[in-house]
Tab-separated table of C-alpha atoms and ligand atoms in Angstrom:
chain	number	residue	atom	x	y	z
B	12	UNK	CA	-0.211	0.197	-0.010
B	13	UNK	CA	1.617	3.250	-1.142
B	14	UNK	CA	2.252	5.868	1.703
B	15	UNK	CA	-0.009	9.060	1.574
B	16	UNK	CA	2.049	11.891	0.241
B	17	UNK	CA	1.659	14.668	2.940
B	18	UNK	CA	3.543	17.562	1.272
B	19	UNK	CA	4.797	18.664	-2.021
B	20	UNK	CA	6.169	21.810	-3.357
B	21	UNK	CA	8.099	23.444	-5.821
B	22	UNK	CA	9.978	26.627	-6.514
B	23	UNK	CA	9.706	28.701	-9.709
B	24	UNK	CA	12.337	31.203	-11.260
B	25	UNK	CA	11.359	34.331	-12.712
B	26	UNK	CA	13.283	35.436	-15.700
B	27	UNK	CA	12.610	38.285	-18.220
B	28	UNK	CA	15.726	39.295	-20.025
B	29	UNK	CA	16.805	35.772	-20.846
B	30	UNK	CA	18.021	35.145	-24.445
B	31	UNK	CA	18.138	31.424	-24.218
B	32	UNK	CA	14.782	30.703	-22.477
B	33	UNK	CA	11.638	32.097	-24.038
B	34	UNK	CA	11.232	35.166	-21.800
B	35	UNK	CA	8.215	35.921	-19.833
B	36	UNK	CA	6.258	39.177	-20.469
B	37	UNK	CA	8.170	42.218	-19.063
B	38	UNK	CA	6.479	44.009	-15.996
B	39	UNK	CA	4.136	46.732	-17.253
B	40	UNK	CA	6.377	49.834	-17.178
B	41	UNK	CA	6.169	53.371	-19.190
B	42	UNK	CA	9.223	54.308	-21.197
B	43	UNK	CA	10.031	56.961	-18.736
B	44	UNK	CA	10.345	54.323	-15.912
B	45	UNK	CA	12.627	52.242	-17.782
B	46	UNK	CA	14.753	55.282	-18.408
B	47	UNK	CA	14.575	56.254	-14.714
B	48	UNK	CA	15.588	52.501	-13.596
B	49	UNK	CA	18.548	52.850	-15.885
B	50	UNK	CA	19.774	56.069	-14.497
B	51	UNK	CA	19.532	54.900	-11.022
B	52	UNK	CA	21.503	51.825	-12.076
B	53	UNK	CA	24.332	54.050	-13.454
B	54	UNK	CA	24.234	56.452	-10.396
B	55	UNK	CA	24.630	53.523	-8.046
B	56	UNK	CA	27.493	52.054	-10.167
B	57	UNK	CA	29.308	55.310	-10.034
B	58	UNK	CA	28.705	55.688	-6.323
B	59	UNK	CA	30.376	52.283	-5.808
B	60	UNK	CA	33.429	53.242	-7.900
B	61	UNK	CA	33.640	56.603	-5.993
B	62	UNK	CA	33.374	55.079	-2.576
B	63	UNK	CA	36.030	52.546	-3.536
B	64	UNK	CA	38.517	55.129	-4.656
B	65	UNK	CA	37.648	57.083	-1.322
B	66	UNK	CA	38.572	54.075	0.641
B	67	UNK	CA	41.925	54.022	-1.115
B	68	UNK	CA	42.412	57.424	-0.293
B	69	UNK	CA	41.831	56.898	3.391
B	70	UNK	CA	38.501	58.931	3.421
B	71	UNK	CA	36.367	55.802	4.031
B	72	UNK	CA	37.947	52.964	6.444
B	73	UNK	CA	35.950	49.903	4.883
B	74	UNK	CA	33.618	49.794	2.272
B	75	UNK	CA	31.318	46.979	1.111
B	76	UNK	CA	30.844	47.121	-2.868
B	77	UNK	CA	27.575	46.331	-4.469
B	78	UNK	CA	28.835	46.289	-8.081
B	79	UNK	CA	26.930	43.586	-9.815
B	80	UNK	CA	23.869	43.812	-7.538
B	81	UNK	CA	22.304	46.970	-8.729
B	82	UNK	CA	19.596	45.187	-10.486
B	83	UNK	CA	18.601	43.272	-7.125
B	84	UNK	CA	18.701	46.161	-5.120
B	85	UNK	CA	17.049	48.787	-7.356
B	86	UNK	CA	14.506	46.498	-8.620
B	87	UNK	CA	13.350	45.270	-5.357
B	88	UNK	CA	12.892	48.837	-3.911
B	89	UNK	CA	11.081	50.212	-7.070
B	90	UNK	CA	7.814	48.507	-6.539
B	91	UNK	CA	7.548	49.956	-2.803
B	92	UNK	CA	5.142	52.550	-1.795
B	93	UNK	CA	6.336	55.420	0.542
B	94	UNK	CA	4.490	54.051	3.290
B	95	UNK	CA	6.239	50.534	3.083
B	96	UNK	CA	9.367	49.903	5.148
B	97	UNK	CA	12.939	48.818	4.263
B	98	UNK	CA	15.272	46.953	6.344
B	99	UNK	CA	18.910	47.191	4.721
B	100	UNK	CA	21.721	45.063	5.610
B	101	UNK	CA	25.367	46.522	5.017
B	102	UNK	CA	25.792	46.320	1.227
B	103	UNK	CA	22.736	48.086	0.228
B	104	UNK	CA	23.902	51.491	-1.105
B	105	UNK	CA	22.095	50.968	-4.426
B	106	UNK	CA	18.868	50.375	-2.383
B	107	UNK	CA	19.395	53.616	-0.506
B	108	UNK	CA	19.686	55.445	-3.877
B	109	UNK	CA	16.608	53.994	-5.121
B	110	UNK	CA	14.840	54.624	-1.999
B	111	UNK	CA	15.601	58.330	-2.212
B	112	UNK	CA	18.644	58.757	0.452
B	113	UNK	CA	20.676	61.762	-0.736
B	114	UNK	CA	23.929	60.576	-2.074
B	115	UNK	CA	26.132	62.823	0.383
B	116	UNK	CA	24.224	61.162	3.485
B	117	UNK	CA	25.060	57.735	2.143
B	118	UNK	CA	28.794	58.738	1.757
B	119	UNK	CA	28.679	60.134	5.186
B	120	UNK	CA	27.767	57.094	6.852
B	121	UNK	CA	30.707	55.283	5.027
B	122	UNK	CA	32.803	57.691	6.225
B	123	UNK	CA	31.916	56.692	9.696
B	124	UNK	CA	29.633	59.313	10.618
B	125	UNK	CA	26.286	57.746	11.825
B	126	UNK	CA	24.673	61.503	11.241
B	127	UNK	CA	24.370	60.126	7.776
B	128	UNK	CA	21.488	58.093	8.784
B	129	UNK	CA	19.430	60.735	9.980
B	130	UNK	CA	16.439	61.341	8.034
B	131	UNK	CA	16.016	57.556	7.213
B	132	UNK	CA	13.125	57.343	9.370
B	133	UNK	CA	11.121	59.670	7.059
B	134	UNK	CA	11.968	57.235	4.250
B	135	UNK	CA	10.530	54.502	6.301
B	136	UNK	CA	13.859	52.947	6.237
B	137	UNK	CA	15.698	51.297	9.123
B	138	UNK	CA	19.655	52.174	9.735
B	139	UNK	CA	22.139	49.731	8.576
B	140	UNK	CA	22.614	46.744	10.601
B	141	UNK	CA	26.026	44.879	10.352
B	142	UNK	CA	25.345	41.646	12.462
B	143	UNK	CA	24.519	39.008	9.697
B	144	UNK	CA	21.020	37.877	10.133
B	145	UNK	CA	19.435	40.172	12.342
B	146	UNK	CA	17.873	42.184	9.619
B	147	UNK	CA	15.511	38.995	9.073
B	148	UNK	CA	14.036	39.687	12.681
B	149	UNK	CA	13.527	43.333	11.972
B	150	UNK	CA	11.724	42.176	8.845
B	151	UNK	CA	9.517	39.758	10.604
B	152	UNK	CA	8.725	42.313	13.461
B	153	UNK	CA	7.723	45.106	11.235
B	154	UNK	CA	5.611	42.687	9.018
B	155	UNK	CA	3.860	41.328	11.961
B	156	UNK	CA	3.050	44.967	13.373
B	157	UNK	CA	1.391	45.612	9.994
B	158	UNK	CA	-0.503	42.379	10.287
B	159	UNK	CA	-1.826	43.188	13.768
B	160	UNK	CA	-2.543	46.890	12.779
B	161	UNK	CA	-4.472	45.520	9.834
B	162	UNK	CA	-3.061	47.913	7.369
B	163	UNK	CA	-1.970	47.084	3.700
B	164	UNK	CA	1.846	48.133	4.056
B	165	UNK	CA	4.608	45.651	3.473
B	166	UNK	CA	8.216	45.446	4.363
B	167	UNK	CA	11.248	44.344	2.408
B	168	UNK	CA	14.284	43.304	4.308
B	169	UNK	CA	17.650	42.577	2.821
B	170	UNK	CA	20.083	39.962	3.761
B	171	UNK	CA	22.557	37.521	2.088
B	172	UNK	CA	23.126	33.918	1.328
B	173	UNK	CA	25.404	33.608	4.431
B	174	UNK	CA	22.674	34.772	6.780
B	175	UNK	CA	20.402	31.942	5.767
B	176	UNK	CA	22.560	29.783	8.079
B	177	UNK	CA	21.656	31.968	11.085
B	178	UNK	CA	19.180	30.824	13.519
B	179	UNK	CA	17.757	34.481	13.236
B	180	UNK	CA	16.824	33.855	9.702
B	181	UNK	CA	14.786	30.773	10.438
B	182	UNK	CA	13.087	32.075	13.441
B	183	UNK	CA	11.994	35.192	11.458
B	184	UNK	CA	10.582	32.926	8.649
B	185	UNK	CA	8.676	30.899	11.158
B	186	UNK	CA	7.211	33.861	12.890
B	187	UNK	CA	6.362	35.673	9.797
B	188	UNK	CA	4.469	32.747	8.581
B	189	UNK	CA	2.514	32.007	11.934
B	190	UNK	CA	1.617	35.629	12.355
B	191	UNK	CA	0.739	36.468	8.633
B	192	UNK	CA	3.275	39.132	8.611
B	193	UNK	CA	3.495	41.604	5.659
B	194	UNK	CA	7.006	40.751	5.168
B	195	UNK	CA	9.172	40.058	2.355
B	196	UNK	CA	12.554	38.449	2.955
B	197	UNK	CA	14.848	39.452	0.052
B	198	UNK	CA	17.995	37.329	-0.085
B	199	UNK	CA	20.660	38.462	-2.509
B	200	UNK	CA	22.379	35.164	-3.134
B	201	UNK	CA	25.708	36.618	-4.486
B	202	UNK	CA	27.198	33.016	-4.290
B	203	UNK	CA	29.694	33.822	-1.427
B	204	UNK	CA	29.637	34.831	2.221
B	205	UNK	CA	33.043	36.443	2.339
B	206	UNK	CA	35.015	33.245	1.094
B	207	UNK	CA	32.241	30.671	1.812
B	208	UNK	CA	30.815	29.511	-1.442
B	209	UNK	CA	27.054	28.736	-1.743
B	210	UNK	CA	27.647	25.189	-2.093
B	211	UNK	CA	29.172	25.072	1.183
B	212	UNK	CA	26.729	27.289	2.883
B	213	UNK	CA	23.736	24.809	2.520
B	214	UNK	CA	22.830	21.432	1.131
B	215	UNK	CA	19.794	23.032	-0.435
B	216	UNK	CA	19.618	23.581	-4.090
B	217	UNK	CA	18.102	26.876	-3.593
B	218	UNK	CA	17.354	29.494	-0.938
B	219	UNK	CA	13.986	29.861	-1.967
B	220	UNK	CA	12.813	26.420	-1.208
B	221	UNK	CA	13.492	27.088	2.541
B	222	UNK	CA	10.312	29.016	2.288
B	223	UNK	CA	8.140	25.908	1.663
B	224	UNK	CA	9.149	24.517	5.339
B	225	UNK	CA	7.797	27.550	6.973
B	226	UNK	CA	4.525	27.591	4.964
B	227	UNK	CA	5.293	31.040	3.099
B	228	UNK	CA	5.602	31.997	-0.462
B	229	UNK	CA	9.044	31.254	-1.931
B	230	UNK	CA	10.344	32.247	-5.591
B	231	UNK	CA	13.731	32.555	-7.066
B	232	UNK	CA	14.371	35.290	-9.736
B	233	UNK	CA	17.252	36.162	-11.772
B	234	UNK	CA	18.719	38.940	-9.748
B	235	UNK	CA	20.747	40.374	-12.543
B	236	UNK	CA	17.604	41.100	-14.486
B	237	UNK	CA	16.002	44.173	-13.323
B	238	UNK	CA	12.843	43.490	-15.097
B	239	UNK	CA	12.474	40.030	-13.508
B	240	UNK	CA	13.103	41.335	-9.910
B	241	UNK	CA	10.391	43.927	-10.451
B	242	UNK	CA	8.109	41.394	-11.891
B	243	UNK	CA	8.644	38.868	-8.958
B	244	UNK	CA	8.629	41.563	-6.057
B	245	UNK	CA	5.205	42.988	-7.388
B	246	UNK	CA	3.657	39.503	-7.216
B	247	UNK	CA	4.961	38.912	-3.874
B	248	UNK	CA	4.310	42.295	-2.190
B	249	UNK	CA	0.575	42.249	-3.379
B	250	UNK	CA	0.309	39.068	-1.292
B	251	UNK	CA	2.522	40.160	1.453
B	252	UNK	CA	-0.022	43.280	1.896
B	253	UNK	CA	-2.550	40.755	2.646
B	254	UNK	CA	-0.838	38.513	5.156
B	255	UNK	CA	0.998	36.177	2.890
B	256	UNK	CA	4.927	36.529	3.520
B	257	UNK	CA	7.303	35.584	1.194
B	258	UNK	CA	11.011	34.573	0.554
B	259	UNK	CA	12.615	35.854	-2.526
B	260	UNK	CA	15.974	34.448	-3.377
B	261	UNK	CA	17.680	36.881	-6.151
B	262	UNK	CA	20.526	34.939	-7.833
B	263	UNK	CA	23.318	37.513	-8.418
B	264	UNK	CA	27.088	37.964	-8.046
B	265	UNK	CA	29.406	40.261	-6.142
B	266	UNK	CA	31.813	41.388	-8.849
B	267	UNK	CA	34.093	43.017	-6.339
B	268	UNK	CA	35.793	41.917	-3.159
B	269	UNK	CA	33.534	41.251	-0.063
B	270	UNK	CA	34.834	44.527	1.394
B	271	UNK	CA	37.988	46.707	0.841
B	272	UNK	CA	39.716	44.579	3.349
B	273	UNK	CA	39.303	41.378	1.355
B	274	UNK	CA	40.943	39.724	-1.590
B	275	UNK	CA	38.526	37.685	-3.424
B	276	UNK	CA	41.270	36.298	-5.805
B	277	UNK	CA	42.488	34.026	-2.994
B	278	UNK	CA	39.127	32.134	-3.159
B	279	UNK	CA	37.493	32.733	-6.645
B	280	UNK	CA	38.821	31.640	-9.975
B	281	UNK	CA	39.145	34.328	-12.649
B	282	UNK	CA	37.042	32.375	-15.043
B	283	UNK	CA	34.090	32.442	-12.738
B	284	UNK	CA	34.212	36.201	-12.086
B	285	UNK	CA	34.531	36.713	-15.979
B	286	UNK	CA	31.386	34.678	-16.519
B	287	UNK	CA	29.409	36.651	-14.264
B	288	UNK	CA	30.987	39.850	-15.665
B	289	UNK	CA	29.126	38.973	-18.846
B	290	UNK	CA	25.869	39.098	-16.930
B	291	UNK	CA	26.600	42.442	-15.367
B	292	UNK	CA	23.207	43.722	-14.906
B	293	UNK	CA	23.984	47.172	-16.131
B	294	UNK	CA	25.179	45.954	-19.510
B	295	UNK	CA	22.222	43.563	-19.707
B	296	UNK	CA	19.636	46.408	-19.143
B	297	UNK	CA	21.400	48.730	-21.532
B	298	UNK	CA	21.298	45.990	-24.199
B	299	UNK	CA	17.656	45.289	-23.484
B	300	UNK	CA	16.781	48.955	-23.790
B	301	UNK	CA	18.460	49.129	-27.274
B	302	UNK	CA	16.911	45.846	-28.468
B	303	UNK	CA	13.445	47.286	-27.548
B	304	UNK	CA	14.072	50.783	-28.930
B	305	UNK	CA	13.699	52.299	-25.619
B	306	UNK	CA	17.220	53.682	-25.593
B	307	UNK	CA	17.332	57.415	-25.927
B	308	UNK	CA	20.450	59.657	-27.269
B	309	UNK	CA	20.501	61.413	-24.063
B	310	UNK	CA	21.505	58.227	-22.243
B	311	UNK	CA	24.931	58.226	-24.060
B	312	UNK	CA	26.305	61.019	-21.930
B	313	UNK	CA	24.545	60.102	-18.669
B	314	UNK	CA	27.485	58.028	-17.213
B	315	UNK	CA	29.537	61.533	-17.094
B	316	UNK	CA	26.662	63.406	-15.508
B	317	UNK	CA	26.289	60.752	-12.990
B	318	UNK	CA	29.956	60.638	-12.244
B	319	UNK	CA	29.747	64.452	-11.668
B	320	UNK	CA	26.774	64.290	-9.582
B	321	UNK	CA	28.479	61.608	-7.281
B	322	UNK	CA	31.690	63.529	-7.117
B	323	UNK	CA	29.944	66.428	-5.997
B	324	UNK	CA	28.013	64.470	-3.366
B	325	UNK	CA	31.358	63.049	-2.200
B	326	UNK	CA	32.835	66.581	-1.666
B	327	UNK	CA	29.995	67.694	0.112
B	328	UNK	CA	30.158	64.745	2.618
B	329	UNK	CA	33.935	65.424	2.987
B	330	UNK	CA	33.280	69.031	3.825
B	331	UNK	CA	30.676	68.141	6.530
B	332	UNK	CA	31.372	68.758	10.043
B	333	UNK	CA	32.650	65.815	11.818
B	334	UNK	CA	30.631	64.368	14.699
B	335	UNK	CA	31.414	65.871	18.122
B	336	UNK	CA	33.158	63.646	20.650
B	337	UNK	CA	29.885	63.352	22.747
B	338	UNK	CA	27.720	62.162	19.725
B	339	UNK	CA	30.152	59.037	19.376
B	340	UNK	CA	28.561	57.806	22.439
B	341	UNK	CA	25.157	59.808	23.115
B	342	UNK	CA	22.646	57.842	20.835
B	343	UNK	CA	23.323	54.260	21.813
B	344	UNK	CA	21.041	54.224	24.895
B	345	UNK	CA	18.276	56.301	26.067
B	346	UNK	CA	20.104	56.311	29.237
B	347	UNK	CA	23.726	55.628	29.282
B	348	UNK	CA	24.832	52.626	31.381
B	349	UNK	CA	27.506	53.219	33.982
B	350	UNK	CA	30.308	51.344	32.192
B	351	UNK	CA	29.912	53.289	29.084
B	352	UNK	CA	29.728	56.408	30.766
B	353	UNK	CA	33.211	55.547	32.254
B	354	UNK	CA	34.576	54.569	29.093
B	355	UNK	CA	33.351	57.821	27.687
B	356	UNK	CA	35.486	59.798	30.167
B	357	UNK	CA	38.693	57.504	29.891
B	358	UNK	CA	38.527	58.182	26.174
B	359	UNK	CA	37.830	62.018	26.676
B	360	UNK	CA	41.061	62.224	28.756
B	361	UNK	CA	43.030	60.132	26.232
B	362	UNK	CA	42.177	62.230	23.324
B	363	UNK	CA	42.072	65.496	25.339
B	364	UNK	CA	38.599	66.390	24.532
U	423	TPP	C1	26.766	37.705	13.407
U	423	TPP	C2	27.749	37.886	12.595
U	423	TPP	N1	28.801	37.111	12.325
U	423	TPP	C3	29.684	37.393	11.472
U	423	TPP	C4	29.945	38.670	10.942
U	423	TPP	C5	31.051	38.901	9.937
U	423	TPP	N2	30.575	38.943	8.640
U	423	TPP	C6	30.357	40.175	7.998
U	423	TPP	S1	29.674	39.890	6.423
U	423	TPP	C7	29.743	38.225	6.717
U	423	TPP	C8	29.255	37.329	5.522
U	423	TPP	C9	27.972	37.673	5.093
U	423	TPP	O1	27.633	36.906	3.858
U	423	TPP	P1	26.145	37.078	3.110
U	423	TPP	O2	25.200	37.034	4.396
U	423	TPP	O3	26.212	35.981	2.238
U	423	TPP	O4	26.205	38.525	2.567
U	423	TPP	P2	27.169	39.427	1.770
U	423	TPP	O5	28.281	39.812	2.599
U	423	TPP	O6	27.667	38.454	0.725
U	423	TPP	O7	26.473	40.409	0.978
U	423	TPP	C10	30.264	37.933	7.798
U	423	TPP	C11	30.459	36.436	8.402
U	423	TPP	C12	28.991	39.632	11.150
U	423	TPP	N3	28.945	40.834	10.642
U	423	TPP	N4	27.901	39.392	11.852
């Protein structure tokens, strides 16, 4: 007698700009929207290059590049409404740009000044959280609040493939499922957690399939295909607004080192990087626009325009007042614990403040 099958599930991959597979229909976008998206991607790319060079000049101590991940970040923020919430991880400069954070403020934060994050609350965006995996708990919590309040907002939280091995990730997905949270967990699977390749991170074939265990929606998307990301996000967001959370796995690649303190040639083959370089999301989108007659002559010079804009913002950030000594300590706790107060005074003496 055959045993009863008590569960079955499968995961779909969303692709639009795929030349090999017959592409699915592009999301419904006006021409101006295509142009706006392309411009945002170029600005994000220029930001990345500038931040890198500022780090080399000693103006930024460490920088986490997003080159190669622009489609994933910009495409996932684009379908959001102002009232929705965003939970960034530490590599999301392109997402901040799409969300409307001023470039000089993003630079300011990378220069080590937390004042660069002031104003994010007005954009319904949390500050950067560096501990790997914690973002998922914030994404679950915000989504649960939306569910309790019975509004139709949603929250998108960013996290990496490495984070999916943390307990936080699994607890967050479980809570989101149980409480009908309006949460979308957006995992940028950029194939590495520093030097740890995805094959060693998990025995699962995909990240997206982990959604099945928690009873939430799961989908994989070509994360270097901005149109696929927008399409997948629109679909999951509509459901998340009604209490159906989702896990989205965006397949992408970090084209640069993990951070400016890393040397990825020690653990990645040149051929592999080259293969992914051919999938550069910016080139793919540019080619798509040309093939579909959406490209406009004005875009030819846009790279220089974007570079100028980014350089200007970096200069503004460099000229900003540095935070005061007190500010280094003052905003961590509502009421400063004794130990921290003692450390503050010790440091004050040491640096003669
Ligand atoms: C809890 C915790 N453990 C370790 C680290 C050090 N660390 C910073 S980034 C990183 C890898 C993260 O990989 P992934 O989640 O794939 O994100 P990616 O860096 O690829 O964007 C690690 C281990 C940390 N920040 N937090």
